[in-house]
Tab-separated table of C-alpha atoms in Angstrom:
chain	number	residue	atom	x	y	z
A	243	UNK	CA	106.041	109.945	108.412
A	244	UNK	CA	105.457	111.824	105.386
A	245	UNK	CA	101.946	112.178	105.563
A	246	UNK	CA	101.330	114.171	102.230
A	247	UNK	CA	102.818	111.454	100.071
A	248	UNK	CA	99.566	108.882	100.829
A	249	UNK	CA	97.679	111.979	98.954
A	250	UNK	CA	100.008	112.420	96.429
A	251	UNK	CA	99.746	108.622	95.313
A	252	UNK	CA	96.294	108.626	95.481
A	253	UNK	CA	96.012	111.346	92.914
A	254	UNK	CA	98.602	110.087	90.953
A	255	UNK	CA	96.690	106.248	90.935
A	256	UNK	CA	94.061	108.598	89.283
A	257	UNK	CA	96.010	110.145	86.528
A	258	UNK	CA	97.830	106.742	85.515
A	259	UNK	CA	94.297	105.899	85.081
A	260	UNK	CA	93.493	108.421	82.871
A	261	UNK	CA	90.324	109.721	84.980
A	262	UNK	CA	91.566	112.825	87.035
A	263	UNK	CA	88.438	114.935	87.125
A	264	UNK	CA	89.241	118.885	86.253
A	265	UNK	CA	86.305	121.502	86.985
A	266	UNK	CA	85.477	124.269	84.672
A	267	UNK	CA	85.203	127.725	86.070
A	268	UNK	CA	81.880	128.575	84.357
A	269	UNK	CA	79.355	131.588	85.298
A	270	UNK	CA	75.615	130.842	83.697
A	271	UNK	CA	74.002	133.768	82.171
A	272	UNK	CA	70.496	134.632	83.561
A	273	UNK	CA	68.006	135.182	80.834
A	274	UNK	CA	70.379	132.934	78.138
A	275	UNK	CA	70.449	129.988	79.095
A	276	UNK	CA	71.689	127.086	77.888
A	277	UNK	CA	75.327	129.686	77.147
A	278	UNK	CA	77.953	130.580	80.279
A	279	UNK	CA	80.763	132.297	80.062
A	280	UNK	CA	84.149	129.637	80.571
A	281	UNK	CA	86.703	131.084	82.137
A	282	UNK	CA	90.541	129.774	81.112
A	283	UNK	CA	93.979	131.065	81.464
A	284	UNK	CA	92.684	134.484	81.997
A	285	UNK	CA	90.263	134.243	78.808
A	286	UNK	CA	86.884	134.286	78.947
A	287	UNK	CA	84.717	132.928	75.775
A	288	UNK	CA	81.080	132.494	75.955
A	289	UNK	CA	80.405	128.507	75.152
A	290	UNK	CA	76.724	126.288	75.276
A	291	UNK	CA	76.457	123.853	78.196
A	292	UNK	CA	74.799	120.669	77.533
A	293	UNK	CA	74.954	118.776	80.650
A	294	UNK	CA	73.161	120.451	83.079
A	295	UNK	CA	70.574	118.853	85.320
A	296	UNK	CA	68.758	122.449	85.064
A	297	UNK	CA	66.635	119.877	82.697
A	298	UNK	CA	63.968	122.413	82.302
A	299	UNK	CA	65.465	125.429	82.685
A	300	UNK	CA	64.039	126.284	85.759
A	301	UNK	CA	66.726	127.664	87.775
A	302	UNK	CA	66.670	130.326	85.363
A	303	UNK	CA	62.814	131.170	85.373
A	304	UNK	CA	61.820	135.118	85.763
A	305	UNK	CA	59.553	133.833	88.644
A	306	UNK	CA	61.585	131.413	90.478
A	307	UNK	CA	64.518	133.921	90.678
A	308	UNK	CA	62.014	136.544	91.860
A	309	UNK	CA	60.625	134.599	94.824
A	310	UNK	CA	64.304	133.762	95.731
A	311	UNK	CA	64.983	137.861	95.751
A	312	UNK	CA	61.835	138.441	97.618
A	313	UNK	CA	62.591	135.898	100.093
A	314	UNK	CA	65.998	137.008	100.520
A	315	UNK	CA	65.368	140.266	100.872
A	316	UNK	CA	62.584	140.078	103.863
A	317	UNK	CA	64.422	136.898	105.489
A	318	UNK	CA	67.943	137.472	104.881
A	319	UNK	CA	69.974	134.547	103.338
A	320	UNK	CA	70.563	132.028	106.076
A	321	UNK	CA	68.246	129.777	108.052
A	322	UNK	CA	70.329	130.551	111.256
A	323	UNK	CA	71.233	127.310	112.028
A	324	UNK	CA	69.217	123.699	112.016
A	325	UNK	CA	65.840	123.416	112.698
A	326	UNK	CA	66.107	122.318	116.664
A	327	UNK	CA	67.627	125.191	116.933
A	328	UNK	CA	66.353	128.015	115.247
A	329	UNK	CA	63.080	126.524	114.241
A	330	UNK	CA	61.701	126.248	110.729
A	331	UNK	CA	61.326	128.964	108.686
A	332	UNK	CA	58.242	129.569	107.419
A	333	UNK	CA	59.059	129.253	103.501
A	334	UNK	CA	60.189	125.259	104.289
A	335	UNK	CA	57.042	124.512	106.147
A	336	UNK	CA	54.909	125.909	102.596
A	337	UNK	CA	57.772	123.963	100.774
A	338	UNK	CA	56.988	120.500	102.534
A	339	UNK	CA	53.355	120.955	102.304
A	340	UNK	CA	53.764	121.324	98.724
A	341	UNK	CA	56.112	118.506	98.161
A	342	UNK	CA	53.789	115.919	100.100
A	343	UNK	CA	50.552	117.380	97.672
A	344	UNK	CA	52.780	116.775	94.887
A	345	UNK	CA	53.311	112.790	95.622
A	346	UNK	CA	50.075	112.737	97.465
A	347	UNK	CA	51.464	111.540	100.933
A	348	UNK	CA	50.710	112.918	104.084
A	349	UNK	CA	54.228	114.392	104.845
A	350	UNK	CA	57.695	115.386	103.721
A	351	UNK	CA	60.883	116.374	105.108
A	352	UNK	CA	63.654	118.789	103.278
A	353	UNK	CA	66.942	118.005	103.476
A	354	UNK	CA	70.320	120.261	102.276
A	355	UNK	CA	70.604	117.998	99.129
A	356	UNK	CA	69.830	114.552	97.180
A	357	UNK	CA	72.697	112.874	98.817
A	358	UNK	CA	71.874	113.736	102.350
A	359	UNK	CA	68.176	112.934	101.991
A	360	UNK	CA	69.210	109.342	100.562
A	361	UNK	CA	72.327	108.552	103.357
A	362	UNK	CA	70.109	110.259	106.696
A	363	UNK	CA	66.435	108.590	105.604
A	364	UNK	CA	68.094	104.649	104.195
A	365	UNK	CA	70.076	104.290	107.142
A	366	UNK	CA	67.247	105.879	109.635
A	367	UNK	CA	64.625	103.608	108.473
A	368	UNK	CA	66.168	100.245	108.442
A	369	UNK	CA	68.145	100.810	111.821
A	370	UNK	CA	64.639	101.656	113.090
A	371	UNK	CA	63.216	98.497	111.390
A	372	UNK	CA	63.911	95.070	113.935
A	373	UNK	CA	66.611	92.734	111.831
A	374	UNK	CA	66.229	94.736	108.299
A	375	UNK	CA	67.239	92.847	105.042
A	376	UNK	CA	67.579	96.083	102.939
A	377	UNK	CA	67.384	94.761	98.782
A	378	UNK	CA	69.055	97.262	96.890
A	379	UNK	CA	69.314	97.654	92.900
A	380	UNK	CA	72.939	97.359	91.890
A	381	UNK	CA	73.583	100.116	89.890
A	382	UNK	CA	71.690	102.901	92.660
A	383	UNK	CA	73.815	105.811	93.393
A	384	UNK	CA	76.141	106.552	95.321
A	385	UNK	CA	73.795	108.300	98.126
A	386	UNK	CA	71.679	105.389	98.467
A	387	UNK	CA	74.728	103.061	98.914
A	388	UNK	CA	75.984	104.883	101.816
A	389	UNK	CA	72.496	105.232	103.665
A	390	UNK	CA	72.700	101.098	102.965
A	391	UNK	CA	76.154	100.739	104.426
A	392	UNK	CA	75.144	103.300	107.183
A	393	UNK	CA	72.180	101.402	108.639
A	394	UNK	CA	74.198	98.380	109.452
A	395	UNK	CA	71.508	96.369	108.207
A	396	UNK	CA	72.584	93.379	106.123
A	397	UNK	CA	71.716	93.834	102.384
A	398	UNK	CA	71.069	91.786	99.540
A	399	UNK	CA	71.879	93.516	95.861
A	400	UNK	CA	69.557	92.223	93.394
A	401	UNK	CA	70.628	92.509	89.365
A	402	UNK	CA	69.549	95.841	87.618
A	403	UNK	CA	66.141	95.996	86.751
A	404	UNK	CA	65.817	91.954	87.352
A	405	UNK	CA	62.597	91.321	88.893
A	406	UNK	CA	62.779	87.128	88.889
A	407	UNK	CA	66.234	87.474	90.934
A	408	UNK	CA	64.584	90.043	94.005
A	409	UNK	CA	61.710	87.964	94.303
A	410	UNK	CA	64.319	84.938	94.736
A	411	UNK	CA	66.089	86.855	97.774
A	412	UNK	CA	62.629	88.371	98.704
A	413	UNK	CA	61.140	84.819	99.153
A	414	UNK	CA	64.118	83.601	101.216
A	415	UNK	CA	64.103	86.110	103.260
A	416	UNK	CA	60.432	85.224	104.270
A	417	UNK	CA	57.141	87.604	104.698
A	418	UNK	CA	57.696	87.772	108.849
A	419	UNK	CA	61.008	89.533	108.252
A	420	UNK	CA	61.264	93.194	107.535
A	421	UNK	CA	62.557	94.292	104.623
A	422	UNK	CA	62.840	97.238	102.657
A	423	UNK	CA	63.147	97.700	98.684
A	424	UNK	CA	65.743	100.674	97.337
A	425	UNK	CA	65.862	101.332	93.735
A	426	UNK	CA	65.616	104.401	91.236
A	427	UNK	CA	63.296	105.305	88.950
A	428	UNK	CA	65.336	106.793	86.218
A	429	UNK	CA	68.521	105.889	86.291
A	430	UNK	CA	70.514	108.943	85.291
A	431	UNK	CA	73.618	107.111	84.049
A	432	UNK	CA	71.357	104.907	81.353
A	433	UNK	CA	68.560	106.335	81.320
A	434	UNK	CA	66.634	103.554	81.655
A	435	UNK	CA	63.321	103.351	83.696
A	436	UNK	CA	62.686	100.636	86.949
A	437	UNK	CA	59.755	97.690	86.585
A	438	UNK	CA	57.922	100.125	89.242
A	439	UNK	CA	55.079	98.048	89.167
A	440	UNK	CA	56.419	94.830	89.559
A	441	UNK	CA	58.222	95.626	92.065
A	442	UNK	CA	55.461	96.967	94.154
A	443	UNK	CA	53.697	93.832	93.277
A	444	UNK	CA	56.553	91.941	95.005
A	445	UNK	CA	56.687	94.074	97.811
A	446	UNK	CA	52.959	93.244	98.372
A	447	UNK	CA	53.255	89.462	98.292
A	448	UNK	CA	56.323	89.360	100.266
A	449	UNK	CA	55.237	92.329	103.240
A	450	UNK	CA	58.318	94.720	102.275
A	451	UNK	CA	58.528	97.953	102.295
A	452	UNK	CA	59.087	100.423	99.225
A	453	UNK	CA	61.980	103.263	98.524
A	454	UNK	CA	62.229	104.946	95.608
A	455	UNK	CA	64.366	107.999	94.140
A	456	UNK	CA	62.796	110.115	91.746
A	457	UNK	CA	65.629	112.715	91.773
A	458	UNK	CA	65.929	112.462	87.747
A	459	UNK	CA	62.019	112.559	87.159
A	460	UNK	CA	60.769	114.631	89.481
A	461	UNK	CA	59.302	117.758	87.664
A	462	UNK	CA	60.301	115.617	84.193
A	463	UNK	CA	56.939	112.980	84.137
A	464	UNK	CA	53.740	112.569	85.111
A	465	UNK	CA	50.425	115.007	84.786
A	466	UNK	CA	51.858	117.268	87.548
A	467	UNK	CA	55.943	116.524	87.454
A	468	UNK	CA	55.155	113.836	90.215
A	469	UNK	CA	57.697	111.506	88.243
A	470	UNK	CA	57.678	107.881	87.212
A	471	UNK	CA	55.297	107.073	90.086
A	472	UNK	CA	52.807	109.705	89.209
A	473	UNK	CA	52.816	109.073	85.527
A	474	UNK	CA	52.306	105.174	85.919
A	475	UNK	CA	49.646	106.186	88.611
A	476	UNK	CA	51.786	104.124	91.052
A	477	UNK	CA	52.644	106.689	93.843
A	478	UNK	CA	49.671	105.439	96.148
A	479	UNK	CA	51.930	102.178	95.799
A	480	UNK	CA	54.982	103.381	97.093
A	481	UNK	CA	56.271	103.745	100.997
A	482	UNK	CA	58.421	106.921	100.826
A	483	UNK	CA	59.290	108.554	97.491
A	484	UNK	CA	62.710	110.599	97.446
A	485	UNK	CA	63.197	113.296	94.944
A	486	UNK	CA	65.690	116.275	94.890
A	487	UNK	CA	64.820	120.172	94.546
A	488	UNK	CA	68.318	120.719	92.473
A	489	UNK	CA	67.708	119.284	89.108
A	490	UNK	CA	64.220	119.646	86.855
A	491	UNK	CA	63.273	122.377	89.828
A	492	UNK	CA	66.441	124.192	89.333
A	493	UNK	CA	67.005	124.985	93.093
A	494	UNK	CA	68.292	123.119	95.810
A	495	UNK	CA	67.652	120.547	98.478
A	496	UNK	CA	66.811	116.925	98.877
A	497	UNK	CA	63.367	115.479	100.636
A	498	UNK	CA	61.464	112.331	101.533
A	499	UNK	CA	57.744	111.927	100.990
A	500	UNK	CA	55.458	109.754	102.975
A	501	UNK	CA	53.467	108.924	106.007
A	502	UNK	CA	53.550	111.096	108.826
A	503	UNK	CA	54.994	108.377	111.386
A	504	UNK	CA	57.911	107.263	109.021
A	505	UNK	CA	58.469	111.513	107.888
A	506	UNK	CA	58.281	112.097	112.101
A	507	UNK	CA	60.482	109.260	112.466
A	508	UNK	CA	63.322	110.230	110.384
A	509	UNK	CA	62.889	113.713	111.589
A	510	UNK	CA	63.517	112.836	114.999
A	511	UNK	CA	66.097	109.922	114.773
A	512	UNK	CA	68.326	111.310	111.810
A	513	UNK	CA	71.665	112.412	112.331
A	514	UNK	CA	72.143	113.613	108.458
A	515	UNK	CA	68.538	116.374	110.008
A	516	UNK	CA	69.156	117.031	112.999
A	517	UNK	CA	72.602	118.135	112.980
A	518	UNK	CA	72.551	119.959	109.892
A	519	UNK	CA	71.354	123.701	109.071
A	520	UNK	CA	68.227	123.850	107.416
A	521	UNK	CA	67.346	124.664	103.756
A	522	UNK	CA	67.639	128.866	103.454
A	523	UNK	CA	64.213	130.662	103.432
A	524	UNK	CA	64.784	132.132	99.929
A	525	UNK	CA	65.769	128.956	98.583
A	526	UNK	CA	62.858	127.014	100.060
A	527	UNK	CA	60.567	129.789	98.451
A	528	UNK	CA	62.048	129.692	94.813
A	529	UNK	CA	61.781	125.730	94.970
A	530	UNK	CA	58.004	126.017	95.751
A	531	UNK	CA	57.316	128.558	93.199
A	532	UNK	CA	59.234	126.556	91.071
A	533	UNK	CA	57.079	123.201	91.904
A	534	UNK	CA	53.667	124.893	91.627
A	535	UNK	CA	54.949	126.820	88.237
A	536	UNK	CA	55.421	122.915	86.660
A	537	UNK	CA	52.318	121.057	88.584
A	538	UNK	CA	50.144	123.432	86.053
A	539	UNK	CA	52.323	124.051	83.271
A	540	UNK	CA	53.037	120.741	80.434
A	541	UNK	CA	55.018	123.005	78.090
A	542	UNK	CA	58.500	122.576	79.629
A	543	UNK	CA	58.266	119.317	80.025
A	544	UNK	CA	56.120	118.456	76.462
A	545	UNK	CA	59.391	120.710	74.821
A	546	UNK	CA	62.161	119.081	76.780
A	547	UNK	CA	61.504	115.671	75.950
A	548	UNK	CA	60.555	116.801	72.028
A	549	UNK	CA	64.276	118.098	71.670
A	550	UNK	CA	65.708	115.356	73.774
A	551	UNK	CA	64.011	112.813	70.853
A	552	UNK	CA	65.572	114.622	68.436
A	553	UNK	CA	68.376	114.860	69.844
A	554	UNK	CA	68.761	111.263	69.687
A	555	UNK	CA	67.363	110.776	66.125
A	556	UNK	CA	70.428	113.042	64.879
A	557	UNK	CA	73.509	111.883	66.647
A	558	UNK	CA	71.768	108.647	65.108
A	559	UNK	CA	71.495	109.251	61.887
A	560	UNK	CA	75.462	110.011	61.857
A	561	UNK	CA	76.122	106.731	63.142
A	562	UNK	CA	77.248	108.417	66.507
A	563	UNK	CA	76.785	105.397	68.853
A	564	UNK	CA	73.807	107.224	71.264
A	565	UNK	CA	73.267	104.347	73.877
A	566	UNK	CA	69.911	103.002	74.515
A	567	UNK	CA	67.767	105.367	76.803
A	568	UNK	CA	63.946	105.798	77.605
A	569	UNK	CA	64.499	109.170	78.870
A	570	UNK	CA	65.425	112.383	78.657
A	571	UNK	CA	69.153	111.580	79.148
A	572	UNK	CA	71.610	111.106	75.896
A	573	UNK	CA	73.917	109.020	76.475
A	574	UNK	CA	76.847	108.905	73.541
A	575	UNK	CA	79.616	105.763	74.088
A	576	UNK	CA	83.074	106.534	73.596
A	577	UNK	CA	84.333	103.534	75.666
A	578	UNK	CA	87.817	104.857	76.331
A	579	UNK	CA	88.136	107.164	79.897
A	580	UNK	CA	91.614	108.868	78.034
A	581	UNK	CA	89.143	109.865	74.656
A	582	UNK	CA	86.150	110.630	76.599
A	583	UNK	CA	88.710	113.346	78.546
A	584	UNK	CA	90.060	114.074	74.684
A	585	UNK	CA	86.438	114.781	73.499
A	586	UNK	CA	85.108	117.436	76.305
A	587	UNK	CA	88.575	119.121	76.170
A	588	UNK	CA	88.397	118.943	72.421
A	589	UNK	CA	84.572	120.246	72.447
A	590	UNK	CA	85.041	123.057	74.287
A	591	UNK	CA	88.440	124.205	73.498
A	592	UNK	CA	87.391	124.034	69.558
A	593	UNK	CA	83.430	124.103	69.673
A	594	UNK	CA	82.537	126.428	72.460
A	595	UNK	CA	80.753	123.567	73.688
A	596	UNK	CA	80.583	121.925	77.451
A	597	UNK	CA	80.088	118.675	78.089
A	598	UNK	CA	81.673	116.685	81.488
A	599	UNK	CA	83.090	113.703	80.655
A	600	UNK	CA	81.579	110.443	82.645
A	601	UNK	CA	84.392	107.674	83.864
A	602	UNK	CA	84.762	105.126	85.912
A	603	UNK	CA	83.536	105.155	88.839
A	604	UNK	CA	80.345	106.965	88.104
A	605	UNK	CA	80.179	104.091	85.266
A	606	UNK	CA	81.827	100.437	84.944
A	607	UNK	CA	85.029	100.882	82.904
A	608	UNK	CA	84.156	100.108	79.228
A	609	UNK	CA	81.652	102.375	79.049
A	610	UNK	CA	82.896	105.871	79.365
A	611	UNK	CA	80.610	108.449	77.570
A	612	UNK	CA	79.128	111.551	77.506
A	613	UNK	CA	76.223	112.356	78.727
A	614	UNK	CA	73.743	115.090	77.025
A	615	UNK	CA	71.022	116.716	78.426
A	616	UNK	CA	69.248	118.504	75.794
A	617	UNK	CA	66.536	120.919	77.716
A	618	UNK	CA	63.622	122.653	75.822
A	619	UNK	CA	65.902	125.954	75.311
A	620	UNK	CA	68.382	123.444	73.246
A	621	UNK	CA	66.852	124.618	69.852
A	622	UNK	CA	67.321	122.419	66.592
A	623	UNK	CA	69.716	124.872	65.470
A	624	UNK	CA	71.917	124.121	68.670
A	625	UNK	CA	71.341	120.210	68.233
A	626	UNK	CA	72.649	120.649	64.557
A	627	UNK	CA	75.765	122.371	66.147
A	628	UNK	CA	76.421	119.815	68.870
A	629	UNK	CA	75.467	117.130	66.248
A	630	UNK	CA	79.008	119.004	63.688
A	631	UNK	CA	81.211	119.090	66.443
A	632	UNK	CA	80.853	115.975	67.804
A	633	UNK	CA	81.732	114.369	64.383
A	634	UNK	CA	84.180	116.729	63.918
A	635	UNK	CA	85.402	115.231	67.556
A	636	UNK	CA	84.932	111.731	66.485
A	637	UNK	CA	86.961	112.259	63.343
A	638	UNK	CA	89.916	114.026	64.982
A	639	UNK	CA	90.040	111.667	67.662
A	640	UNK	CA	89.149	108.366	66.377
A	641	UNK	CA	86.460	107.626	68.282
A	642	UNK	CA	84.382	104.262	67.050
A	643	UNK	CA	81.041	105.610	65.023
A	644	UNK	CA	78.285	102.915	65.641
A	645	UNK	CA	79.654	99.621	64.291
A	646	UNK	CA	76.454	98.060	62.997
A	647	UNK	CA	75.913	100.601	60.773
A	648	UNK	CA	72.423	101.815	61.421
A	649	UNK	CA	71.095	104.255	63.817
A	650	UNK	CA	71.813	103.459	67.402
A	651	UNK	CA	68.140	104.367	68.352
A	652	UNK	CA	64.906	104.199	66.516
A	653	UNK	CA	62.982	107.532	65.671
A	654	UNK	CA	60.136	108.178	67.777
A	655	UNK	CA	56.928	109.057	66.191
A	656	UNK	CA	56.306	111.610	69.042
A	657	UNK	CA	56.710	115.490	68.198
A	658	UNK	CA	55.892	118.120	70.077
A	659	UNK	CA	55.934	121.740	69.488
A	660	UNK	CA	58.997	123.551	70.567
A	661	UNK	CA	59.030	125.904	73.709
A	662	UNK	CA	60.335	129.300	72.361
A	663	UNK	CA	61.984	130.018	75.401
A	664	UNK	CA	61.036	133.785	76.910
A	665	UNK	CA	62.892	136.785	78.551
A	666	UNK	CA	64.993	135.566	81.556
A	667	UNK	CA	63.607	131.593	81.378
């Protein structure tokens, strides 16, 4: 049997589809952020990178990369294996205390990343839970799907967002059964925020339990960068709240937040933990300098959504077809996965400018787009830039403007001051 030929046609099935994913060999720049250098065909050219979940900048700040020296150089750069093993390093336990303060629940628990948080604490707590009926929001990631499919449990998917259709499965399923509620906050694709509130409201009337992930607004909302749940003043409502370390905290890591029998519970029962090395020392230090840094400081966040609404107001007012989004996220519809490929090459072969395409599956086919992630060290001057090249882009390549011929979103009346970004942030 010619085993290598079942890869072959599975990569091929890819390219006929025109969504074969190609990485870009890029090195960030400490101190200039948002620019990298791109490396290509022995060339290297230094080029702007606008889709980074570094949304504040953070994995770049003087401080954070000092405590992640420090660390490293009194620890050493491993954790020496999981934490049954070579116990927990003293860095993680401050990190977890700080992480359960910041969602104001009496524990957390770090995982190695988002995905593994999601997958090890979904499937822990609903094989835990007698007869589970887990409701799940349709378009959650990836991470929370497998921790679903993982827990055996049956599952129910309700429609995005549509509170009338989980209280329909939530009142079949009866109060006496237990059932747990998985959703997002942000959704990172759209941008779009959940009904948090309602659906703690159903949760109450029907006895289920709550999950949430705030991996996309984590650091990004609320008085402290709590997240969705903190700003709506909802996180007291909420079983376990999930958030990652590797995006608005610009380090590494994945964790759950909530009561100390469910945290002790998915320490102890979780493969996804217990098997896996723990979270370095140094990186466990530069996340919780990086997490007290934006539980006192509103400028990086007050900044990042500033240039993020005017971001949107000027791919607008081109007619560039900037899909609805509450957030910080830009979404900008090309519709085609062989043009949204076109564009990014096109963007940063001519412009000096990175931006991943997103395809199928990461988005139903249809709706291929790019996704921008202006940060507060995106200036106006850079935003004009981006805003050139991608009509340039649009021009060359044909791509539909915004057919109703208006702006795609409305201004907002909101602006804030920009951050001037400093030395090394």
């Amino acid at each position: 049997m010619n085993y290598q030929r079942f890869f072959e046609e599975a990569i091929d099935q890819i390219h006929a589809e025109r969504r074969y994913r190609v990485f870009a060999d890029l090195e960030r720049i400490a101190g200039s952020f948002p620019k990298a250098i791109w490396r290509s065909n022995g060339e290297a050219q230094e080029i702007t990178v606008w889709c980074s979940n570094d949304y504040l900048g953070m994995g770049q700040h003087p401080d954070v990369i000092g405590a992640f020296q420090n660390t490293a150089g009194k620890m050493g750069s491993g954790a020496g294996g999981t934490r049954n093993i070579s116990g927990t390093n003293h860095p993680l336990v401050e990190l977890e205390l700080e992480l359960a303060d910041l969602h104001g629940k009496e524990a957390a628990l770090v995982f190695t990343s988002g995905f593994v948080s999601n997958e090890a604490s979904i499937s822990t707590i609903a094989r835990l839970l007698p007869n589970c009926l887990i409701l799940s929001d349709e378009l959650n990631h990836a991470s929370m799907i497998e921790g679903v499919r993982r827990s055996g449990a049956e599952k129910k998917i309700f429609r995005h967002n549509d509170v009338a259709h989980l209280e329909s499965l939530l009142q079949a399923a009866g109060r006496e059964r237990a059932k747990l509620i998985v959703f997002e906050s942000v959704y990172s694709m759209d941008g779009d925020i959940a009904p948090i509130k309602e659906i703690a409201d159903l949760a109450e009337k029907y006895n289920a339990m709550t999950y949430i992930d705030e991996v996309h607004a984590v650091g990004m909302y609320g008085p402290r960068g709590g997240g969705i749940t903190e700003r709506e003043g909802l996180a007291d409502r909420i079983d376990i709240i999930e958030g990652t370390l590797a995006k608005a905290f610009g380090t590494l890591g994945g964790y759950i937040t909530g009561t100390k029998s469910v945290i002790d519970a998915v320490r102890s029962f979780a493969p996804g933990f217990i098997f896996t090395t723990a979270l370095p020392p140094a990186i466990a230090a530069a996340a919780t300098t990086s997490i007290r840094h934006l539980k006192t400081s509103q400028a990086e966040r007050d900044a990042q959504q500033r240039q993020a609404a005017r971001a949107k107001e000027v791919f607008a007012s081109v007619g560039l077809p900037v899909m609805p989004s509450e957030t910080h996220i830009v979404p900008v519809l090309v519709g085609d996965p062989e043009l949204c490929k076109m564009a990014t090459d096109r963007l940063l072969g001519v412009h000096g400018i990175y931006i991943q395409p997103i395809n199928y599956p990461t988005v139903p086919r249809g709706t291929e787009r790019l996704r921008i992630t202006p940060t507060p060290f995106h200036t106006d001057a850079l935003i004009d830039v981006l805003k050139d090249a991608l009509v340039e882009t649009w021009d060359a390549l044909g791509i539909p403007y915004n057919t109703e011929g208006k702006p795609a979103v409305a201004k907002s009346d909101r602006i804030i001051p920009l951050l001037v970004p400093k030395s090394g942030g």
